XYZ file of C-alpha atoms in Angstrom:
537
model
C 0.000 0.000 0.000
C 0.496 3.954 -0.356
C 2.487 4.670 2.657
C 1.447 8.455 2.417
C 0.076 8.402 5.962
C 3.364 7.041 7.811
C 4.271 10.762 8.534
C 0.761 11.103 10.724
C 1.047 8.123 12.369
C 5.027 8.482 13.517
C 3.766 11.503 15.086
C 1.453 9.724 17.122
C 4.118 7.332 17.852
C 6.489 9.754 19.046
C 4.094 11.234 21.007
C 3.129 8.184 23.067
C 7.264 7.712 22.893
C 7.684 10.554 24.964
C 5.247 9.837 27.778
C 7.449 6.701 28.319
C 5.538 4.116 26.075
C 4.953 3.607 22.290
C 1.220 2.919 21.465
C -0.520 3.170 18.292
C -4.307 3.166 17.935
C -4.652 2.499 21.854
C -2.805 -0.906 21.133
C 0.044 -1.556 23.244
C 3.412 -2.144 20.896
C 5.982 -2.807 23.754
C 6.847 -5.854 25.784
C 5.269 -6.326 29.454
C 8.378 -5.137 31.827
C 7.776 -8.639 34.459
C 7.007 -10.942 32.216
C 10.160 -12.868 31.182
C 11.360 -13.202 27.384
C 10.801 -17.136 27.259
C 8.488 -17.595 30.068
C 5.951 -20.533 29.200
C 3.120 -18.392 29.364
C 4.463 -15.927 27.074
C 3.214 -16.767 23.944
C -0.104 -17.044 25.484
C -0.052 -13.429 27.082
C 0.982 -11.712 23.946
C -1.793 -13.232 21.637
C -4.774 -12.643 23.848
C -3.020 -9.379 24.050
C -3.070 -8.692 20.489
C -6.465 -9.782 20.321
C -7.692 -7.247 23.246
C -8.772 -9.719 25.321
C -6.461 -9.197 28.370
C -4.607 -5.726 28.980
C -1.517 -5.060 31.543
C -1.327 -1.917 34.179
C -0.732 1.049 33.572
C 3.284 0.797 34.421
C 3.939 -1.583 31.761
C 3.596 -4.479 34.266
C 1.253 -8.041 33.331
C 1.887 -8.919 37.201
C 1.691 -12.651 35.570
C 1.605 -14.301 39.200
C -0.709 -12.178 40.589
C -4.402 -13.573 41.311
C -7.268 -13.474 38.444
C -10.681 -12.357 40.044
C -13.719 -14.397 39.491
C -15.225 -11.128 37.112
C -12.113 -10.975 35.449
C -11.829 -15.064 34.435
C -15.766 -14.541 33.287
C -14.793 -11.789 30.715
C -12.094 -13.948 29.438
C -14.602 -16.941 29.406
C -17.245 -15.131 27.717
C -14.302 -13.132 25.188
C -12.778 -16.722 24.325
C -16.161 -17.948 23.172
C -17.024 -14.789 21.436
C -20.309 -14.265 23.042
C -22.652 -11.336 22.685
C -22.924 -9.630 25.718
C -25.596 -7.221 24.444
C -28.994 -8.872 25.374
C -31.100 -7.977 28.536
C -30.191 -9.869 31.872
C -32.308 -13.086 32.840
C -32.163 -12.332 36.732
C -30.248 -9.881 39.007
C -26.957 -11.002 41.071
C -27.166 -8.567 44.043
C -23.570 -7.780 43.961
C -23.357 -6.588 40.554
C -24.751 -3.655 39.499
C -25.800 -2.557 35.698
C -23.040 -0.326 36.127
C -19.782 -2.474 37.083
C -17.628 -2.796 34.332
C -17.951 -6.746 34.064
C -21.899 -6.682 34.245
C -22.751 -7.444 30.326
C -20.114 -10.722 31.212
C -21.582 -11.403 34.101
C -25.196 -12.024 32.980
C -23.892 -13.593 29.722
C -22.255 -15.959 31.245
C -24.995 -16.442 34.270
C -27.495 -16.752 31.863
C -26.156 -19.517 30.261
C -25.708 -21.697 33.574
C -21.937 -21.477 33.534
C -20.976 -19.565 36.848
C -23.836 -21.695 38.895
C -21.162 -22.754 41.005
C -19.705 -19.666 41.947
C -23.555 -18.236 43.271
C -24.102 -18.092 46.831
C -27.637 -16.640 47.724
C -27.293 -14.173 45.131
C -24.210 -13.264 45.789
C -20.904 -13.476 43.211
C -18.363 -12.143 44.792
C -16.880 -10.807 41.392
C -13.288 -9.358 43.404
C -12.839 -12.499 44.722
C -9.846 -14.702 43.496
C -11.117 -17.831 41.509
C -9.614 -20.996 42.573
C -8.745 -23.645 39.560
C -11.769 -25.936 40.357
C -13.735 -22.865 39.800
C -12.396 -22.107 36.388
C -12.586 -25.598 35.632
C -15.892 -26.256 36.097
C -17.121 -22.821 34.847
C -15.080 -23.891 31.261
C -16.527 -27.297 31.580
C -20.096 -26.261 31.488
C -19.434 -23.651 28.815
C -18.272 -26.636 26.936
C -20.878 -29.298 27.807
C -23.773 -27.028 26.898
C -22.436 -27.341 23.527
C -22.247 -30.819 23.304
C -25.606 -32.872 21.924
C -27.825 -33.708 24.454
C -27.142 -37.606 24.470
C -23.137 -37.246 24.606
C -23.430 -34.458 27.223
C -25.960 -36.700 29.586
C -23.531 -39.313 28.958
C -20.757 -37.898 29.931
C -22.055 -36.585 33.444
C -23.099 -39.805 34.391
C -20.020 -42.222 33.801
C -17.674 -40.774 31.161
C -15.925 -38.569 33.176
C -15.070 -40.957 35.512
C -12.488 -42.993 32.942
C -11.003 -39.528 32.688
C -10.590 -39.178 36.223
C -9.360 -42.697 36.629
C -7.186 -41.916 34.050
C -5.549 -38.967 35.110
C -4.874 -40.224 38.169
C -4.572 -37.082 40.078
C -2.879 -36.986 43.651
C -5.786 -34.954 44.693
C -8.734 -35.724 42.867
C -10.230 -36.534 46.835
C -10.128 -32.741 47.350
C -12.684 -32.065 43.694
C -16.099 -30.902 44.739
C -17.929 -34.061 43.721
C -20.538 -31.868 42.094
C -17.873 -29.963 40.206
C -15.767 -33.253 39.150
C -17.898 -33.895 35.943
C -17.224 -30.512 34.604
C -13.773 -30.035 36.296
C -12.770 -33.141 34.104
C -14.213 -32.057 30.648
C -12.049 -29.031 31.140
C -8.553 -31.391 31.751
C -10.379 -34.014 28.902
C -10.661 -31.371 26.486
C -6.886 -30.338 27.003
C -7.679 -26.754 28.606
C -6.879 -27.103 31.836
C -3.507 -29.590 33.287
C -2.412 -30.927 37.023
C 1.410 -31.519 37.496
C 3.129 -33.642 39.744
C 1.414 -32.120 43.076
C -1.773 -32.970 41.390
C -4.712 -31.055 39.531
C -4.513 -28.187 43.040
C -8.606 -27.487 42.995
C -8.319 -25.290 45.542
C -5.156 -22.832 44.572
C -6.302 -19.538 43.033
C -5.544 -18.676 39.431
C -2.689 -16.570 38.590
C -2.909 -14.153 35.649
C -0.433 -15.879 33.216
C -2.334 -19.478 34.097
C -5.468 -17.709 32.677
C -3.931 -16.514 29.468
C -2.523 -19.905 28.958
C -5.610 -21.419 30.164
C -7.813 -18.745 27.336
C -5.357 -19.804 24.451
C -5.894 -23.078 25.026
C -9.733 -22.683 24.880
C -9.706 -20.333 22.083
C -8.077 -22.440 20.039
C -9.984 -25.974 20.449
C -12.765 -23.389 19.594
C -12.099 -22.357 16.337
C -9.846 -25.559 15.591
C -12.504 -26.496 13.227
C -13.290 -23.282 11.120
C -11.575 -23.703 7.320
C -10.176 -20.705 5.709
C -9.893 -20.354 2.530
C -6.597 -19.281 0.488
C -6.389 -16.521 -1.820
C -3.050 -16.076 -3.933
C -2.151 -13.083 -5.422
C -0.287 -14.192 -8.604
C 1.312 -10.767 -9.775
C 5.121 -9.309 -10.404
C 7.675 -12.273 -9.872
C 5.381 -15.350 -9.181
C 6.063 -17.964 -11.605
C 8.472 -19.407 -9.617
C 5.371 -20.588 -7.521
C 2.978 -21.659 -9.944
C 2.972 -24.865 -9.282
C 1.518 -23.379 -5.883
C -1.952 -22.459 -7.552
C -3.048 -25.914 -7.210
C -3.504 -25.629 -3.787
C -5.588 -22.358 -3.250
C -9.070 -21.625 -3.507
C -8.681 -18.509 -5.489
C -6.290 -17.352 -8.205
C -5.825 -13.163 -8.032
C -3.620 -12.537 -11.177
C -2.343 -9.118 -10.869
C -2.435 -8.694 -14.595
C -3.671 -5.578 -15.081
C -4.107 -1.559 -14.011
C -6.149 1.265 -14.302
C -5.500 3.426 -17.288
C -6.551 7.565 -17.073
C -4.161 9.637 -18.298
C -7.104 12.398 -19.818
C -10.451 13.390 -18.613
C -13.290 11.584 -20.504
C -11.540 8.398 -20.708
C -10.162 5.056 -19.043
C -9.657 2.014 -19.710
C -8.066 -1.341 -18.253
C -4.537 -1.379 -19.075
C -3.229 -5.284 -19.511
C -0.055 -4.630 -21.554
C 2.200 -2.259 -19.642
C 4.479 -1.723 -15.947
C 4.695 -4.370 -13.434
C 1.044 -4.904 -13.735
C 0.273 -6.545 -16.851
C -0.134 -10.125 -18.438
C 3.115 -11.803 -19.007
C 4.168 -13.541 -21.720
C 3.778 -17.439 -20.859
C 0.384 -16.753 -18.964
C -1.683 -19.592 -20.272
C 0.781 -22.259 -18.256
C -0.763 -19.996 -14.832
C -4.345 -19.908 -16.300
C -3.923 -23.849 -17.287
C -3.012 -24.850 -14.113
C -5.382 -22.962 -12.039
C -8.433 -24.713 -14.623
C -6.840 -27.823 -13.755
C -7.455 -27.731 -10.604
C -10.825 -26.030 -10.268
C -9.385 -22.615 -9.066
C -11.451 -19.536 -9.215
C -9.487 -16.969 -11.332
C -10.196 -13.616 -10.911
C -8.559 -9.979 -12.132
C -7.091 -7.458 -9.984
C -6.794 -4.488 -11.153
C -4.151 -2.112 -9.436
C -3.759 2.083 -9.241
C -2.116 4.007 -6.506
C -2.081 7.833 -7.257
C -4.525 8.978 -4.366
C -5.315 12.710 -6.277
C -5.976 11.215 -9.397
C -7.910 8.124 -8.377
C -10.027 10.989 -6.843
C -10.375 12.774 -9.936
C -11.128 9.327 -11.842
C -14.040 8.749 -9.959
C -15.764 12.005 -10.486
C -15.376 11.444 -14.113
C -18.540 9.240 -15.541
C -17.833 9.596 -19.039
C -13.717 8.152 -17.810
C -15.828 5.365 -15.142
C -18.323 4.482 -17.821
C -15.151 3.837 -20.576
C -13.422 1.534 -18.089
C -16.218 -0.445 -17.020
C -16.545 -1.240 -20.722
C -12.578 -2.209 -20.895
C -13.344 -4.243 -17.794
C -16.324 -6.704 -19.455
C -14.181 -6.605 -22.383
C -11.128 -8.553 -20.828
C -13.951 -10.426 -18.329
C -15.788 -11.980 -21.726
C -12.440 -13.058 -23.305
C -12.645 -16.925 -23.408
C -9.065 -17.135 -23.586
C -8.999 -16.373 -19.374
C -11.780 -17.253 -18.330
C -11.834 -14.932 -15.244
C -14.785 -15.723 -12.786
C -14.512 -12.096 -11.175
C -12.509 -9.063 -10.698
C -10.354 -7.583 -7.294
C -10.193 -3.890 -7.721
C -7.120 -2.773 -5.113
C -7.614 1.236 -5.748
C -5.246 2.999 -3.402
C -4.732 6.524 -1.744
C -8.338 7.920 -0.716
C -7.152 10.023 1.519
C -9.940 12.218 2.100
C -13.562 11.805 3.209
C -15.003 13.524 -0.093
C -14.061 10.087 -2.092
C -16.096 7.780 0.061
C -19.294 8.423 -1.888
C -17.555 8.586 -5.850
C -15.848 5.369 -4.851
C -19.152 3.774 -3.300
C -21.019 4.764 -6.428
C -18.115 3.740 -8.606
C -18.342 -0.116 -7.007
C -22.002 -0.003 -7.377
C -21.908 0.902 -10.971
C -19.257 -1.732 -11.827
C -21.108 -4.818 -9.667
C -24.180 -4.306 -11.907
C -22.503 -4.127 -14.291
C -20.930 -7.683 -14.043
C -23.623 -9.808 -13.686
C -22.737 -13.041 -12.403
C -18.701 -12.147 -12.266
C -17.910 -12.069 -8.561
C -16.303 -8.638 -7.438
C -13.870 -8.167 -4.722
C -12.167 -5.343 -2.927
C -8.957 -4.582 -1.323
C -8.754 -2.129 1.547
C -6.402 -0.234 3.483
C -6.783 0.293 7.255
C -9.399 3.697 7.300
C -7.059 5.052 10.397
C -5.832 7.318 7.973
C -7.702 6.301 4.283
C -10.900 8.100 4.684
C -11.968 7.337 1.478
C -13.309 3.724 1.999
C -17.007 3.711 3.033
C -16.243 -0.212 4.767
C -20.302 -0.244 5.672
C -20.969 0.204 1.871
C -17.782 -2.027 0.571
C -19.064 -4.719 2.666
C -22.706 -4.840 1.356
C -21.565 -4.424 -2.108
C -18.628 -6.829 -2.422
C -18.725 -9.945 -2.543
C -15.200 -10.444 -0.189
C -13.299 -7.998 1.186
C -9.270 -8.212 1.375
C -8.348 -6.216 4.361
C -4.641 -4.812 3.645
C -3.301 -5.521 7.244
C -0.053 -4.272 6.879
C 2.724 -1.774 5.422
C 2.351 0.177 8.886
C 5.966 1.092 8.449
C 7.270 3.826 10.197
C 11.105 4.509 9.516
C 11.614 7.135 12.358
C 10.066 4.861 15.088
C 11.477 1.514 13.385
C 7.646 -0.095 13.319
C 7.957 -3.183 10.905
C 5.334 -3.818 8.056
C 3.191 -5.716 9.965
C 2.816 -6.325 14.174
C 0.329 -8.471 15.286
C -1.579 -5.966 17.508
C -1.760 -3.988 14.726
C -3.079 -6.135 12.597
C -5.659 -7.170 15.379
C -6.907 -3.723 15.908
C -7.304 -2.980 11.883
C -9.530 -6.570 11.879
C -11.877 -5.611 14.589
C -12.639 -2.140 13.236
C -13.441 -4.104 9.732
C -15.983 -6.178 11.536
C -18.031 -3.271 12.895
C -18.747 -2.983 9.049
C -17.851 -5.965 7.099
C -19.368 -9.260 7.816
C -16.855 -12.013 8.760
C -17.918 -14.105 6.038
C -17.121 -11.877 3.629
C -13.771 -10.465 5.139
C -10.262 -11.907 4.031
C -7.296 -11.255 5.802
C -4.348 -9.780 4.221
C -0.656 -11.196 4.560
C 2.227 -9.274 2.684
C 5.762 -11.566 3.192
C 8.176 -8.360 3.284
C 10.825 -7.539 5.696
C 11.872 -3.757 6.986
C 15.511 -3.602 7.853
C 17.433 -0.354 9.852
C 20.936 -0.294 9.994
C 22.576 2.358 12.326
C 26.489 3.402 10.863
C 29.106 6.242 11.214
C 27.009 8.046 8.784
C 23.299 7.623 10.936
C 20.329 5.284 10.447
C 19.421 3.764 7.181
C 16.329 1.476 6.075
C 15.977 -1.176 3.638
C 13.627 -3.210 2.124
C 15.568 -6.714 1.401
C 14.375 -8.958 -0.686
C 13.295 -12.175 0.386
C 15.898 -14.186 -0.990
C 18.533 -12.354 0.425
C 16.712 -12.236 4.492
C 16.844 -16.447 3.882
C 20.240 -16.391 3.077
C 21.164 -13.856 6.209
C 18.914 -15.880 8.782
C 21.390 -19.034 7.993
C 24.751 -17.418 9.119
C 26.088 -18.013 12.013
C 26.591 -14.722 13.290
C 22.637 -13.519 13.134
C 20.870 -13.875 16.697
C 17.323 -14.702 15.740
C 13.775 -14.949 17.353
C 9.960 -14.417 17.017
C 9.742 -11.273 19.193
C 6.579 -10.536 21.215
C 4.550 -8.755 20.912
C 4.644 -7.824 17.426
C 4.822 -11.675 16.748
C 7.735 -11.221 13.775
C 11.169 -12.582 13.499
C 13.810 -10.078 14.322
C 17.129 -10.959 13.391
C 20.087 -8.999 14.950
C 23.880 -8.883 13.685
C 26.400 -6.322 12.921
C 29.057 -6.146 10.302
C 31.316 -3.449 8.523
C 28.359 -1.488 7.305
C 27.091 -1.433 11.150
C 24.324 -2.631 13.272
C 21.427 -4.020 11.546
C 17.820 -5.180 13.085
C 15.731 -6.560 10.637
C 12.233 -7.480 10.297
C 10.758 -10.035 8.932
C 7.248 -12.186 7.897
C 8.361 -15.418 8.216
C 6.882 -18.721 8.779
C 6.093 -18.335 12.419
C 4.770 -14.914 12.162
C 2.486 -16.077 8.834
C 1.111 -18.700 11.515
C -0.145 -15.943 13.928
C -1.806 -14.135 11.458
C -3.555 -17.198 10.455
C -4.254 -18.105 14.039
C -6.035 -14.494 14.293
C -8.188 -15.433 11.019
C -9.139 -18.470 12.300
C -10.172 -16.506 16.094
C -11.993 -14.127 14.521
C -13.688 -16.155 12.268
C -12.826 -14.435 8.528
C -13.607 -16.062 5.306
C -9.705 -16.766 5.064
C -6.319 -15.098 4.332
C -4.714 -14.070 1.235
C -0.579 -13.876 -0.162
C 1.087 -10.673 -1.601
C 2.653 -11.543 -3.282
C 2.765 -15.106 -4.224
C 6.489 -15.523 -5.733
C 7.578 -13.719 -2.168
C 6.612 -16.919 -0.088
C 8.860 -19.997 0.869
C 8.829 -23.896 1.290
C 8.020 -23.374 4.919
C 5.460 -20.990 4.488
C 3.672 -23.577 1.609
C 3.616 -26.224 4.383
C 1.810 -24.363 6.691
C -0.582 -23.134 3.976
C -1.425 -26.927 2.974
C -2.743 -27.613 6.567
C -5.874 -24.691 5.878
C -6.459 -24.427 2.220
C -9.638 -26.341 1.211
């Protein structure tokens, strides 16, 4: 994307900077300062992080062994199974008033019978720490009321009793026998784990056992929603096309808008980066082969004039002729179009460019139509409300946050969070497709000052195998930094590999989206095709 609002948002970051932390969009971008790089709960903490769902203090600090309240486990209860909150309580708990901050997860979760246990007389006691029998059972019924009646009744009466025998705890005597059927769903469904003192029912919950026990949750949830895989066959991709058999949809980037005079456009397909290469049928053939939907993107990136272009109907009406033109050619058979206009800056283009989408989905009949977006921190121009009702996906430009002055890489994970759940207040998840760009953003700091590069792929590869490179997936912006110095200076380098693709995927997957797509397809590696094999179709 158009990186023509970096300047705002490095202002913002320096802002934040010197007020002692860096924040962007209210999303914290720096490391908790007592939680410890490698910790086993780490991982944990920084993706429900990312996601919103848990938050530190206000001096940087998680506190990771300090004691979860029973209100706070019920929000992340409630969060992990992405409840809505928003319908009228079923019956008052005298202790919690319509104005406490956990109310609307109170009475979610109340209503739905899965905090019975904690209830005395009416009474909560939301401050009070939660003990691990507590969360246990409280996940155990969440889970249970999901299960068909016949299983569930099944299990309550003698199932859970292999699972106790099995387990084999040291202290299974000291499980409220009433609890013990849900207690043991939760350590059967592999959310919840004893050790070698036992399962400890009656030990309160620290904050970093939540997160861990939250991921876990979280992600038997959505283990079973499919994504599907969009490619983005443009610039240098051949050397993956033997990738397009595995996707669900083909975006060749073949093509660009044309308006170089008022009065007219039209869909440019034989010049820049952007056009149709010579040997495109063996991409087209193998795509057919394997039942791929093909579809068109067309590309333009000059905000002002994209502006201008879309007050010009005679210009709109010309290029929605080019467009059916190279839809109807037999010789592609494209099944839709992906229109990635860039650079709406301003308010004022959020109606042309609404009208401009409407115009060109009637006129394409049965040819489905899809549109890129940038974050609208900054991009005015995008009407998402309108985008989403008249697309029929959405691919949500996650990334190219890059900020030289602050060093902020392409693409941190609570970044990307953020930009996903302001897209859902408008675009259905169904519809919504997440987008991954494999880039890397590298600083070196000389005798002469601070410089920034944009490697290429190839060349990051190469520099992760030498010896002399310290390497890791840093938290919390979930990328691999590499570190090393040479005669040019010190270098820190960012980069979308593997392990940070699988984050972003995790977060699709969490959030429920239609599925993720690649920019650009000849940028990704052998490891990254592996992991895409385990979620495409």
């Amino acid at each position: 994307m158009k990186k023509c609002w970096i300047a705002l948002l490095a202002g913002l970051l320096l802002m934040n900077a010197a007020a002692g932390s860096i924040h962007a969009y209210d999303v914290s971008l720096r490391p908790f300062n007592d939680l410890q790089e490698g910790d086993w709960s780490e991982t944990s903490v920084y993706l429900l992080s990312s996601l919103g769902v848990i938050d530190g203090y206000s001096d940087g600090s998680y506190q990771p062994e300090g004691h979860l309240t029973r209100e706070a486990f019920i929000k992340l209860l409630t969060t992990a199974h992405r409840l809505n909150i928003d319908q009228e309580p079923s019956a008052p708990l005298y202790d919690v008033a319509g104005d406490r901050w956990s109310y609307p997860y109170i009475q979610a979760a109340y209503r739905l019978g899965w905090v019975d246990s904690l209830i005395d007389n009416g009474l909560i006691h939301p401050e009070q720490a939660i003990t691990r029998e507590e969360v246990a059972a409280a996940v155990g019924k969440s889970l249970i009321a999901d299960l068909n009646e016949q299983l569930g009744q099944s299990w309550l009466e003698s199932e859970w009793q292999k699972e106790q025998e099995t387990r084999g705890f040291a202290d299974r005597d000291q499980i409220r026998p009433d609890l013990a059927p849900y207690v043991y769903y939760a350590v059967n469904y592999g959310v919840m784990e004893g050790d070698d003192l036992g399962f400890r029912p009656s030990d309160v919950l620290t904050r970093k056992e939540a997160a861990a026990i939250i991921h876990r949750l979280a992600d038997r949830l959505q283990a079973d929603h499919s994504l599907t895989l969009t490619g983005f066959y443009a610039i240098r991709s051949y050397s993956n096309i033997n990738k397009l058999a595995g996707l669900d949809q083909a975006v060749f980037g073949w093509s660009h808008l044309d308006y170089s005079a008022e009065g007219t456009a039209r869909l440019n397909t034989e010049s820049s980066e952007y056009r149709i290469p010579e040997g495109w049928q063996a991409a087209i053939d193998t795509a057919d082969q394997n039942q791929v939907a093909k579809q068109l993107m067309v590309f333009y990136n000059n905000g002002p004039q994209l502006a201008q272009f879309l007050q010009d109907q005679p210009a709109i009406k010309s290029f929605y002729d080019s467009v059916l033109a190279v839809l109807n050619d037999p010789q592609y058979g494209f099944t839709g179009i992906s229109i990635d206009f860039e650079g709406l800056l301003q308010e004022e283009s959020r109606e042309p460019f609404t009208r401009f989408l409407q115009g060109l989905e009637q006129r394409l009949g049965s040819y489905a139509l899809q549109v890129a977006v940038p974050p609208t921190y900054y991009y005015a121009g995008y009407d998402l409300d309108e985008i989403g009702r008249i697309a029929d996906s959405v691919v949500l430009m996650a990334y190219d946050y890059t900020d030289r002055n602050s060093r902020l890489p392409s693409a941190p994970l609570p970044l990307v969070s953020d930009t996903v759940r302001e897209a859902l207040q408008s675009i259905p998840a169904e519809k919504l497709i997440l987008g991954i760009s494999k880039q890397a953003n590298q600083w070196v700091v000389g005798p002469s000052g601070t410089e920034y590069y944009s490697p290429s792929i190839d060349r990051v590869e190469e520099r992760m195998q030498q010896p002399d490179v310290q390497a890791k997936l840093s938290k919390p912006y979930f990328l691999k930094q590499l570190l090393y110095s040479d005669e040019n200076g010190d270098h820190e380098l960012w980069y979308e590999d593997t392990d940070s693709i699988e984050a972003k995927i995790w977060l699709a997957q969490y959030y429920g989206l239609q599925g993720v797509s690649l920019w650009h397809m000849g940028n990704f590696t052998e490891s990254d095709w592996e992991l895409f094999d385990g979620i495409a179709r």
